[in-house]
């Protein structure tokens, strides 16, 4: 099942994409697609509905982040063997985790704003995991029971802030608009094993990232298990699981985003995103 939220920012309504690709209104049955709804078994309840009886939506509304009120967004660094090689870093022995501020989260096709003075804003297509129920110190073999589904993330990153300004990576990861998520939350019944998914990203039609989740060092269930040893994961939390090679800072010479650029990215089975890059209005 493909769940999504449509409408103006902060006023999105629940919807789904049926098996024939038709957009249908869920708002008569679901108030919000959020952590509380996921924890209460909302996905199972929707699966009991007669999907063909839900009202069709024939327009093309704005698509928001598929989950409202994300509690925290945890990211994983250097989680692809070929991306680690691209950056000249050793393959991590344990996952490298850091936080992205939830104020960065936005819809999958909303504009990405380059901060004033930034010269090293970069892209990263990533598989994101959405937590479906509370996970605290769970075993690896329990992890799948705590996953509500998967979506695309663009872990937009300002490399100067991240790597040259001291402290932790979070500074380069958390600018407003740096967390596009969506378009859909794809449930595990439709995507039970996301370990061989093609993923790609283009800027102005030129492909820079062309990878696969098969080169991940730590897969999604392991990451849910691992992170739950250090913090409680709540329903609606998001884990962004790392990126394949082809990021701007790894190119020779490096290539960073400029106002007017258009990023288009996708993951097999999870749809696609497109963001126009704009300069911060002062």
PDB file of C-alpha atoms in Angstrom:
ATOM      1  CA  UNK A   1       0.000   0.000   0.000  1.00  0.00           C
ATOM      2  CA  UNK A   2       1.140   3.524  -0.821  1.00  0.00           C
ATOM      3  CA  UNK A   3       0.055   6.120   1.747  1.00  0.00           C
ATOM      4  CA  UNK A   4       0.550   9.856   1.299  1.00  0.00           C
ATOM      5  CA  UNK A   5      -0.564  13.274   2.515  1.00  0.00           C
ATOM      6  CA  UNK A   6      -1.809  15.882   0.065  1.00  0.00           C
ATOM      7  CA  UNK A   7      -2.657  19.567   0.219  1.00  0.00           C
ATOM      8  CA  UNK A   8      -1.175  22.841   1.400  1.00  0.00           C
ATOM      9  CA  UNK A   9       1.624  22.789   3.997  1.00  0.00           C
ATOM     10  CA  UNK A  10       0.281  22.113   7.515  1.00  0.00           C
ATOM     11  CA  UNK A  11      -3.141  21.294   6.055  1.00  0.00           C
ATOM     12  CA  UNK A  12      -2.425  17.983   4.314  1.00  0.00           C
ATOM     13  CA  UNK A  13      -5.107  15.278   4.121  1.00  0.00           C
ATOM     14  CA  UNK A  14      -4.535  11.496   4.112  1.00  0.00           C
ATOM     15  CA  UNK A  15      -4.719   9.664   0.806  1.00  0.00           C
ATOM     16  CA  UNK A  16      -3.493   6.496  -0.871  1.00  0.00           C
ATOM     17  CA  UNK A  17      -2.529   5.240  -4.304  1.00  0.00           C
ATOM     18  CA  UNK A  18      -4.506   2.132  -5.255  1.00  0.00           C
ATOM     19  CA  UNK A  19      -3.195  -0.846  -7.215  1.00  0.00           C
ATOM     20  CA  UNK A  20      -4.146   0.788 -10.525  1.00  0.00           C
ATOM     21  CA  UNK A  21      -2.350   4.043  -9.713  1.00  0.00           C
ATOM     22  CA  UNK A  22      -5.487   6.021  -8.840  1.00  0.00           C
ATOM     23  CA  UNK A  23      -5.213   8.615  -6.060  1.00  0.00           C
ATOM     24  CA  UNK A  24      -7.957   8.113  -3.440  1.00  0.00           C
ATOM     25  CA  UNK A  25      -9.137  10.177  -0.476  1.00  0.00           C
ATOM     26  CA  UNK A  26      -8.693   8.618   2.972  1.00  0.00           C
ATOM     27  CA  UNK A  27      -9.834  11.595   5.028  1.00  0.00           C
ATOM     28  CA  UNK A  28     -13.240  10.097   5.878  1.00  0.00           C
ATOM     29  CA  UNK A  29     -11.489   7.220   7.646  1.00  0.00           C
ATOM     30  CA  UNK A  30      -8.160   8.670   8.821  1.00  0.00           C
ATOM     31  CA  UNK A  31      -7.598  11.989  10.575  1.00  0.00           C
ATOM     32  CA  UNK A  32      -3.804  12.039  10.331  1.00  0.00           C
ATOM     33  CA  UNK A  33      -1.066   9.727   9.117  1.00  0.00           C
ATOM     34  CA  UNK A  34       1.239  10.203  12.077  1.00  0.00           C
ATOM     35  CA  UNK A  35       3.023   8.272  14.787  1.00  0.00           C
ATOM     36  CA  UNK A  36      -0.052   7.859  16.989  1.00  0.00           C
ATOM     37  CA  UNK A  37      -2.065   6.484  14.066  1.00  0.00           C
ATOM     38  CA  UNK A  38       0.702   4.074  13.089  1.00  0.00           C
ATOM     39  CA  UNK A  39       1.111   2.861  16.683  1.00  0.00           C
ATOM     40  CA  UNK A  40      -2.641   2.260  16.951  1.00  0.00           C
ATOM     41  CA  UNK A  41      -2.601  -0.124  13.978  1.00  0.00           C
ATOM     42  CA  UNK A  42      -3.847   2.369  11.429  1.00  0.00           C
ATOM     43  CA  UNK A  43      -2.278   0.606   8.450  1.00  0.00           C
ATOM     44  CA  UNK A  44      -4.062  -2.659   9.261  1.00  0.00           C
ATOM     45  CA  UNK A  45      -7.343  -0.769   9.581  1.00  0.00           C
ATOM     46  CA  UNK A  46      -6.952   0.813   6.148  1.00  0.00           C
ATOM     47  CA  UNK A  47      -6.119  -2.584   4.662  1.00  0.00           C
ATOM     48  CA  UNK A  48      -9.606  -3.725   5.724  1.00  0.00           C
ATOM     49  CA  UNK A  49     -11.330  -0.987   3.722  1.00  0.00           C
ATOM     50  CA  UNK A  50     -12.809  -1.485   0.265  1.00  0.00           C
ATOM     51  CA  UNK A  51     -10.267   0.631  -1.539  1.00  0.00           C
ATOM     52  CA  UNK A  52     -12.348   0.845  -4.720  1.00  0.00           C
ATOM     53  CA  UNK A  53     -15.109   2.612  -2.742  1.00  0.00           C
ATOM     54  CA  UNK A  54     -12.852   5.443  -1.578  1.00  0.00           C
ATOM     55  CA  UNK A  55     -13.420   8.756  -3.433  1.00  0.00           C
ATOM     56  CA  UNK A  56     -11.138   9.334  -6.412  1.00  0.00           C
ATOM     57  CA  UNK A  57      -8.977  12.450  -6.561  1.00  0.00           C
ATOM     58  CA  UNK A  58      -8.552  13.448 -10.186  1.00  0.00           C
ATOM     59  CA  UNK A  59      -6.512  16.610  -9.589  1.00  0.00           C
ATOM     60  CA  UNK A  60      -2.755  16.792  -8.992  1.00  0.00           C
ATOM     61  CA  UNK A  61      -2.428  18.289  -5.509  1.00  0.00           C
ATOM     62  CA  UNK A  62       0.767  19.138  -3.707  1.00  0.00           C
ATOM     63  CA  UNK A  63       2.260  16.137  -1.894  1.00  0.00           C
ATOM     64  CA  UNK A  64       3.557  16.602   1.637  1.00  0.00           C
ATOM     65  CA  UNK A  65       5.817  14.477   3.796  1.00  0.00           C
ATOM     66  CA  UNK A  66       3.967  11.129   4.090  1.00  0.00           C
ATOM     67  CA  UNK A  67       4.091  11.184   7.908  1.00  0.00           C
ATOM     68  CA  UNK A  68       2.953  14.151   9.981  1.00  0.00           C
ATOM     69  CA  UNK A  69       4.736  15.346  13.100  1.00  0.00           C
ATOM     70  CA  UNK A  70       7.904  13.262  12.797  1.00  0.00           C
ATOM     71  CA  UNK A  71       9.360  12.989  16.292  1.00  0.00           C
ATOM     72  CA  UNK A  72      12.989  12.581  15.288  1.00  0.00           C
ATOM     73  CA  UNK A  73      14.988  11.934  12.151  1.00  0.00           C
ATOM     74  CA  UNK A  74      18.105   9.827  12.551  1.00  0.00           C
ATOM     75  CA  UNK A  75      20.569   9.588   9.661  1.00  0.00           C
ATOM     76  CA  UNK A  76      23.298   7.053   8.924  1.00  0.00           C
ATOM     77  CA  UNK A  77      26.615   8.154   7.425  1.00  0.00           C
ATOM     78  CA  UNK A  78      28.947   6.228   5.103  1.00  0.00           C
ATOM     79  CA  UNK A  79      26.564   3.259   4.904  1.00  0.00           C
ATOM     80  CA  UNK A  80      27.379   2.276   1.305  1.00  0.00           C
ATOM     81  CA  UNK A  81      30.690   0.581   0.558  1.00  0.00           C
ATOM     82  CA  UNK A  82      31.109   2.402  -2.738  1.00  0.00           C
ATOM     83  CA  UNK A  83      30.265   5.774  -1.170  1.00  0.00           C
ATOM     84  CA  UNK A  84      32.807   5.206   1.622  1.00  0.00           C
ATOM     85  CA  UNK A  85      35.401   4.474  -1.071  1.00  0.00           C
ATOM     86  CA  UNK A  86      34.371   7.640  -2.947  1.00  0.00           C
ATOM     87  CA  UNK A  87      35.059   9.762   0.137  1.00  0.00           C
ATOM     88  CA  UNK A  88      38.329   7.966   0.946  1.00  0.00           C
ATOM     89  CA  UNK A  89      36.970   6.783   4.296  1.00  0.00           C
ATOM     90  CA  UNK A  90      37.302   3.268   5.734  1.00  0.00           C
ATOM     91  CA  UNK A  91      34.198   1.074   5.878  1.00  0.00           C
ATOM     92  CA  UNK A  92      32.664   1.700   9.336  1.00  0.00           C
ATOM     93  CA  UNK A  93      32.724  -1.150  11.818  1.00  0.00           C
ATOM     94  CA  UNK A  94      29.498   0.144  13.370  1.00  0.00           C
ATOM     95  CA  UNK A  95      26.857   2.499  11.966  1.00  0.00           C
ATOM     96  CA  UNK A  96      27.699   6.207  12.092  1.00  0.00           C
ATOM     97  CA  UNK A  97      24.545   7.934  13.295  1.00  0.00           C
ATOM     98  CA  UNK A  98      23.631  11.603  13.550  1.00  0.00           C
ATOM     99  CA  UNK A  99      20.464  13.681  13.746  1.00  0.00           C
ATOM    100  CA  UNK A 100      18.752  15.927  11.217  1.00  0.00           C
ATOM    101  CA  UNK A 101      16.450  18.538  12.735  1.00  0.00           C
ATOM    102  CA  UNK A 102      12.791  17.773  12.033  1.00  0.00           C
ATOM    103  CA  UNK A 103      12.338  21.440  11.025  1.00  0.00           C
ATOM    104  CA  UNK A 104      14.210  20.481   7.823  1.00  0.00           C
ATOM    105  CA  UNK A 105      11.486  18.024   6.766  1.00  0.00           C
ATOM    106  CA  UNK A 106       9.246  18.983   3.857  1.00  0.00           C
ATOM    107  CA  UNK A 107       7.324  17.519   0.943  1.00  0.00           C
ATOM    108  CA  UNK A 108       9.115  15.629  -1.828  1.00  0.00           C
ATOM    109  CA  UNK A 109       8.627  18.276  -4.504  1.00  0.00           C
ATOM    110  CA  UNK A 110       8.909  21.451  -2.438  1.00  0.00           C
ATOM    111  CA  UNK A 111      11.723  23.861  -3.290  1.00  0.00           C
ATOM    112  CA  UNK A 112      15.096  23.417  -1.583  1.00  0.00           C
ATOM    113  CA  UNK A 113      16.475  26.697  -0.270  1.00  0.00           C
ATOM    114  CA  UNK A 114      20.225  27.332  -0.349  1.00  0.00           C
ATOM    115  CA  UNK A 115      21.162  29.215   2.845  1.00  0.00           C
ATOM    116  CA  UNK A 116      22.522  32.711   2.375  1.00  0.00           C
ATOM    117  CA  UNK A 117      26.279  32.492   1.842  1.00  0.00           C
ATOM    118  CA  UNK A 118      26.324  28.739   1.217  1.00  0.00           C
ATOM    119  CA  UNK A 119      28.644  27.548  -1.534  1.00  0.00           C
ATOM    120  CA  UNK A 120      28.683  23.781  -0.847  1.00  0.00           C
ATOM    121  CA  UNK A 121      25.073  22.574  -0.770  1.00  0.00           C
ATOM    122  CA  UNK A 122      24.979  18.923  -1.886  1.00  0.00           C
ATOM    123  CA  UNK A 123      22.516  16.107  -2.613  1.00  0.00           C
ATOM    124  CA  UNK A 124      22.048  12.544  -1.287  1.00  0.00           C
ATOM    125  CA  UNK A 125      19.320  10.129  -2.415  1.00  0.00           C
ATOM    126  CA  UNK A 126      18.507   7.771   0.472  1.00  0.00           C
ATOM    127  CA  UNK A 127      16.153   4.993   1.528  1.00  0.00           C
ATOM    128  CA  UNK A 128      14.218   6.112   4.611  1.00  0.00           C
ATOM    129  CA  UNK A 129      12.599   3.790   7.155  1.00  0.00           C
ATOM    130  CA  UNK A 130       9.490   4.875   9.060  1.00  0.00           C
ATOM    131  CA  UNK A 131       9.008   3.332  12.496  1.00  0.00           C
ATOM    132  CA  UNK A 132       5.571   1.808  13.113  1.00  0.00           C
ATOM    133  CA  UNK A 133       5.701   1.006  16.809  1.00  0.00           C
ATOM    134  CA  UNK A 134       7.900   1.712  19.802  1.00  0.00           C
ATOM    135  CA  UNK A 135      11.317   0.037  19.668  1.00  0.00           C
ATOM    136  CA  UNK A 136      13.620  -0.013  22.686  1.00  0.00           C
ATOM    137  CA  UNK A 137      16.583  -2.388  22.816  1.00  0.00           C
ATOM    138  CA  UNK A 138      14.963  -4.812  20.402  1.00  0.00           C
ATOM    139  CA  UNK A 139      16.695  -7.833  18.878  1.00  0.00           C
ATOM    140  CA  UNK A 140      17.706  -7.879  15.221  1.00  0.00           C
ATOM    141  CA  UNK A 141      15.088 -10.544  14.478  1.00  0.00           C
ATOM    142  CA  UNK A 142      12.358  -8.284  15.930  1.00  0.00           C
ATOM    143  CA  UNK A 143      13.169  -5.240  13.820  1.00  0.00           C
ATOM    144  CA  UNK A 144      10.823  -5.896  10.894  1.00  0.00           C
ATOM    145  CA  UNK A 145       7.871  -5.918  13.301  1.00  0.00           C
ATOM    146  CA  UNK A 146       8.651  -2.285  14.129  1.00  0.00           C
ATOM    147  CA  UNK A 147       8.842  -0.942  10.548  1.00  0.00           C
ATOM    148  CA  UNK A 148       5.730   0.801   9.167  1.00  0.00           C
ATOM    149  CA  UNK A 149       7.235   1.232   5.719  1.00  0.00           C
ATOM    150  CA  UNK A 150       9.744   2.979   3.499  1.00  0.00           C
ATOM    151  CA  UNK A 151      10.049   6.195   1.513  1.00  0.00           C
ATOM    152  CA  UNK A 152      12.615   8.311  -0.344  1.00  0.00           C
ATOM    153  CA  UNK A 153      14.707  10.910   1.448  1.00  0.00           C
ATOM    154  CA  UNK A 154      16.963  13.550  -0.057  1.00  0.00           C
ATOM    155  CA  UNK A 155      19.514  14.177   2.698  1.00  0.00           C
ATOM    156  CA  UNK A 156      20.466  17.641   1.435  1.00  0.00           C
ATOM    157  CA  UNK A 157      23.747  18.682   3.069  1.00  0.00           C
ATOM    158  CA  UNK A 158      25.816  21.858   3.297  1.00  0.00           C
ATOM    159  CA  UNK A 159      29.363  20.457   3.269  1.00  0.00           C
ATOM    160  CA  UNK A 160      31.133  23.559   4.606  1.00  0.00           C
ATOM    161  CA  UNK A 161      28.790  23.638   7.598  1.00  0.00           C
ATOM    162  CA  UNK A 162      29.113  19.869   8.012  1.00  0.00           C
ATOM    163  CA  UNK A 163      32.871  19.433   7.690  1.00  0.00           C
ATOM    164  CA  UNK A 164      34.631  22.788   8.047  1.00  0.00           C
ATOM    165  CA  UNK A 165      32.782  24.628  10.805  1.00  0.00           C
ATOM    166  CA  UNK A 166      33.669  22.351  13.737  1.00  0.00           C
ATOM    167  CA  UNK A 167      31.455  20.176  15.902  1.00  0.00           C
ATOM    168  CA  UNK A 168      29.050  17.557  14.630  1.00  0.00           C
ATOM    169  CA  UNK A 169      27.524  16.919  11.205  1.00  0.00           C
ATOM    170  CA  UNK A 170      24.083  18.081  12.309  1.00  0.00           C
ATOM    171  CA  UNK A 171      24.895  21.718  11.399  1.00  0.00           C
ATOM    172  CA  UNK A 172      25.305  20.834   7.738  1.00  0.00           C
ATOM    173  CA  UNK A 173      22.231  18.625   7.654  1.00  0.00           C
ATOM    174  CA  UNK A 174      19.516  20.639   9.361  1.00  0.00           C
ATOM    175  CA  UNK A 175      18.895  23.809   7.360  1.00  0.00           C
ATOM    176  CA  UNK A 176      15.242  24.471   6.556  1.00  0.00           C
ATOM    177  CA  UNK A 177      14.083  22.433   3.496  1.00  0.00           C
ATOM    178  CA  UNK A 178      17.047  20.023   3.734  1.00  0.00           C
ATOM    179  CA  UNK A 179      14.813  16.987   4.425  1.00  0.00           C
ATOM    180  CA  UNK A 180      12.440  16.202   1.519  1.00  0.00           C
ATOM    181  CA  UNK A 181      10.548  12.962   2.284  1.00  0.00           C
ATOM    182  CA  UNK A 182       8.080  11.018   0.123  1.00  0.00           C
ATOM    183  CA  UNK A 183       6.107  10.955  -2.048  1.00  0.00           C
ATOM    184  CA  UNK A 184       4.649   7.823  -0.468  1.00  0.00           C
ATOM    185  CA  UNK A 185       4.996   5.648   2.588  1.00  0.00           C
ATOM    186  CA  UNK A 186       5.196   2.171   1.022  1.00  0.00           C
ATOM    187  CA  UNK A 187       4.162  -0.546   3.474  1.00  0.00           C
ATOM    188  CA  UNK A 188       6.200  -3.749   3.945  1.00  0.00           C
ATOM    189  CA  UNK A 189       3.537  -5.956   2.340  1.00  0.00           C
ATOM    190  CA  UNK A 190       4.339  -4.184  -0.939  1.00  0.00           C
ATOM    191  CA  UNK A 191       8.089  -3.937  -0.328  1.00  0.00           C
ATOM    192  CA  UNK A 192       9.071  -6.769   2.037  1.00  0.00           C
ATOM    193  CA  UNK A 193      12.808  -6.832   1.371  1.00  0.00           C
ATOM    194  CA  UNK A 194      14.392  -3.513   0.305  1.00  0.00           C
ATOM    195  CA  UNK A 195      17.903  -4.852  -0.245  1.00  0.00           C
ATOM    196  CA  UNK A 196      18.194  -4.736  -4.061  1.00  0.00           C
ATOM    197  CA  UNK A 197      16.518  -1.468  -5.016  1.00  0.00           C
ATOM    198  CA  UNK A 198      17.881   0.736  -7.786  1.00  0.00           C
ATOM    199  CA  UNK A 199      18.308   4.360  -6.725  1.00  0.00           C
ATOM    200  CA  UNK A 200      19.361   7.413  -8.678  1.00  0.00           C
ATOM    201  CA  UNK A 201      19.630  11.201  -8.642  1.00  0.00           C
ATOM    202  CA  UNK A 202      19.973  13.733 -11.451  1.00  0.00           C
ATOM    203  CA  UNK A 203      20.706  17.455 -11.454  1.00  0.00           C
ATOM    204  CA  UNK A 204      19.362  19.319 -14.497  1.00  0.00           C
ATOM    205  CA  UNK A 205      18.915  15.976 -16.256  1.00  0.00           C
ATOM    206  CA  UNK A 206      22.498  14.804 -15.697  1.00  0.00           C
ATOM    207  CA  UNK A 207      22.726  11.619 -13.651  1.00  0.00           C
ATOM    208  CA  UNK A 208      25.195  11.754 -10.783  1.00  0.00           C
ATOM    209  CA  UNK A 209      24.004   8.979  -8.467  1.00  0.00           C
ATOM    210  CA  UNK A 210      23.194   5.565  -9.928  1.00  0.00           C
ATOM    211  CA  UNK A 211      23.376   2.979  -7.151  1.00  0.00           C
ATOM    212  CA  UNK A 212      21.578   0.195  -5.361  1.00  0.00           C
ATOM    213  CA  UNK A 213      20.708  -0.691  -1.796  1.00  0.00           C
ATOM    214  CA  UNK A 214      22.639  -3.931  -2.352  1.00  0.00           C
ATOM    215  CA  UNK A 215      25.873  -2.051  -1.494  1.00  0.00           C
ATOM    216  CA  UNK A 216      24.552  -0.991   1.926  1.00  0.00           C
ATOM    217  CA  UNK A 217      26.854  -2.019   4.775  1.00  0.00           C
ATOM    218  CA  UNK A 218      24.099  -2.196   7.400  1.00  0.00           C
ATOM    219  CA  UNK A 219      20.581  -3.000   6.155  1.00  0.00           C
ATOM    220  CA  UNK A 220      17.342  -1.449   7.393  1.00  0.00           C
ATOM    221  CA  UNK A 221      16.379  -4.088   9.999  1.00  0.00           C
ATOM    222  CA  UNK A 222      19.861  -4.043  11.494  1.00  0.00           C
ATOM    223  CA  UNK A 223      19.783  -0.252  11.746  1.00  0.00           C
ATOM    224  CA  UNK A 224      16.431  -0.294  13.569  1.00  0.00           C
ATOM    225  CA  UNK A 225      17.841  -2.886  16.002  1.00  0.00           C
ATOM    226  CA  UNK A 226      21.146  -1.036  16.422  1.00  0.00           C
ATOM    227  CA  UNK A 227      19.746   2.452  16.948  1.00  0.00           C
ATOM    228  CA  UNK A 228      17.206   1.117  19.451  1.00  0.00           C
ATOM    229  CA  UNK A 229      20.115   0.160  21.720  1.00  0.00           C
ATOM    230  CA  UNK A 230      20.959   3.850  22.151  1.00  0.00           C
ATOM    231  CA  UNK A 231      17.564   5.581  22.053  1.00  0.00           C
ATOM    232  CA  UNK A 232      13.910   4.651  22.055  1.00  0.00           C
ATOM    233  CA  UNK A 233      12.431   4.760  18.575  1.00  0.00           C
ATOM    234  CA  UNK A 234       8.824   5.927  18.569  1.00  0.00           C
ATOM    235  CA  UNK A 235       6.169   5.362  15.914  1.00  0.00           C
ATOM    236  CA  UNK A 236       6.563   8.015  13.227  1.00  0.00           C
ATOM    237  CA  UNK A 237      10.312   8.424  13.691  1.00  0.00           C
ATOM    238  CA  UNK A 238      12.375   8.281  10.491  1.00  0.00           C
ATOM    239  CA  UNK A 239      15.753   6.651   9.829  1.00  0.00           C
ATOM    240  CA  UNK A 240      17.541   7.803   6.670  1.00  0.00           C
ATOM    241  CA  UNK A 241      19.898   4.969   5.828  1.00  0.00           C
ATOM    242  CA  UNK A 242      22.730   6.496   3.797  1.00  0.00           C
ATOM    243  CA  UNK A 243      23.553   7.255   0.185  1.00  0.00           C
ATOM    244  CA  UNK A 244      25.364   5.574  -2.730  1.00  0.00           C
ATOM    245  CA  UNK A 245      28.261   7.275  -4.566  1.00  0.00           C
ATOM    246  CA  UNK A 246      27.889  10.287  -6.822  1.00  0.00           C
ATOM    247  CA  UNK A 247      27.427  13.095  -4.326  1.00  0.00           C
ATOM    248  CA  UNK A 248      28.690  16.502  -5.366  1.00  0.00           C
ATOM    249  CA  UNK A 249      31.638  16.665  -2.988  1.00  0.00           C
ATOM    250  CA  UNK A 250      32.956  13.347  -4.326  1.00  0.00           C
ATOM    251  CA  UNK A 251      33.160  14.536  -7.935  1.00  0.00           C
ATOM    252  CA  UNK A 252      36.402  15.752  -9.485  1.00  0.00           C
ATOM    253  CA  UNK A 253      36.133  18.697  -9.427  1.00  0.00           C
ATOM    254  CA  UNK A 254      33.375  18.914  -6.802  1.00  0.00           C
ATOM    255  CA  UNK A 255      29.963  20.099  -8.025  1.00  0.00           C
ATOM    256  CA  UNK A 256      27.535  21.843  -5.691  1.00  0.00           C
ATOM    257  CA  UNK A 257      23.990  23.121  -6.082  1.00  0.00           C
ATOM    258  CA  UNK A 258      23.143  26.580  -7.345  1.00  0.00           C
ATOM    259  CA  UNK A 259      19.867  28.490  -7.508  1.00  0.00           C
ATOM    260  CA  UNK A 260      17.907  27.355 -10.558  1.00  0.00           C
ATOM    261  CA  UNK A 261      19.152  23.758 -10.457  1.00  0.00           C
ATOM    262  CA  UNK A 262      16.540  20.988 -10.469  1.00  0.00           C
ATOM    263  CA  UNK A 263      17.129  17.735  -8.582  1.00  0.00           C
ATOM    264  CA  UNK A 264      15.191  14.642  -9.688  1.00  0.00           C
ATOM    265  CA  UNK A 265      15.633  11.432  -7.723  1.00  0.00           C
ATOM    266  CA  UNK A 266      13.984   8.070  -7.249  1.00  0.00           C
ATOM    267  CA  UNK A 267      14.162   4.616  -5.721  1.00  0.00           C
ATOM    268  CA  UNK A 268      12.687   1.503  -7.313  1.00  0.00           C
ATOM    269  CA  UNK A 269       9.185   0.904  -5.936  1.00  0.00           C
ATOM    270  CA  UNK A 270       9.148   4.140  -3.928  1.00  0.00           C
ATOM    271  CA  UNK A 271       8.416   6.720  -6.613  1.00  0.00           C
ATOM    272  CA  UNK A 272      10.375   9.890  -7.322  1.00  0.00           C
ATOM    273  CA  UNK A 273      10.976  13.410  -6.068  1.00  0.00           C
ATOM    274  CA  UNK A 274      11.804  16.659  -7.847  1.00  0.00           C
ATOM    275  CA  UNK A 275      13.001  19.855  -6.180  1.00  0.00           C
ATOM    276  CA  UNK A 276      13.913  23.190  -7.680  1.00  0.00           C
ATOM    277  CA  UNK A 277      16.780  24.904  -5.875  1.00  0.00           C
ATOM    278  CA  UNK A 278      16.221  28.524  -4.888  1.00  0.00           C
ATOM    279  CA  UNK A 279      18.299  31.138  -3.069  1.00  0.00           C
ATOM    280  CA  UNK A 280      17.303  32.185   0.415  1.00  0.00           C
ATOM    281  CA  UNK A 281      15.211  35.346   0.382  1.00  0.00           C
ATOM    282  CA  UNK A 282      16.704  37.953   2.698  1.00  0.00           C
TER     283      UNK A 282
END
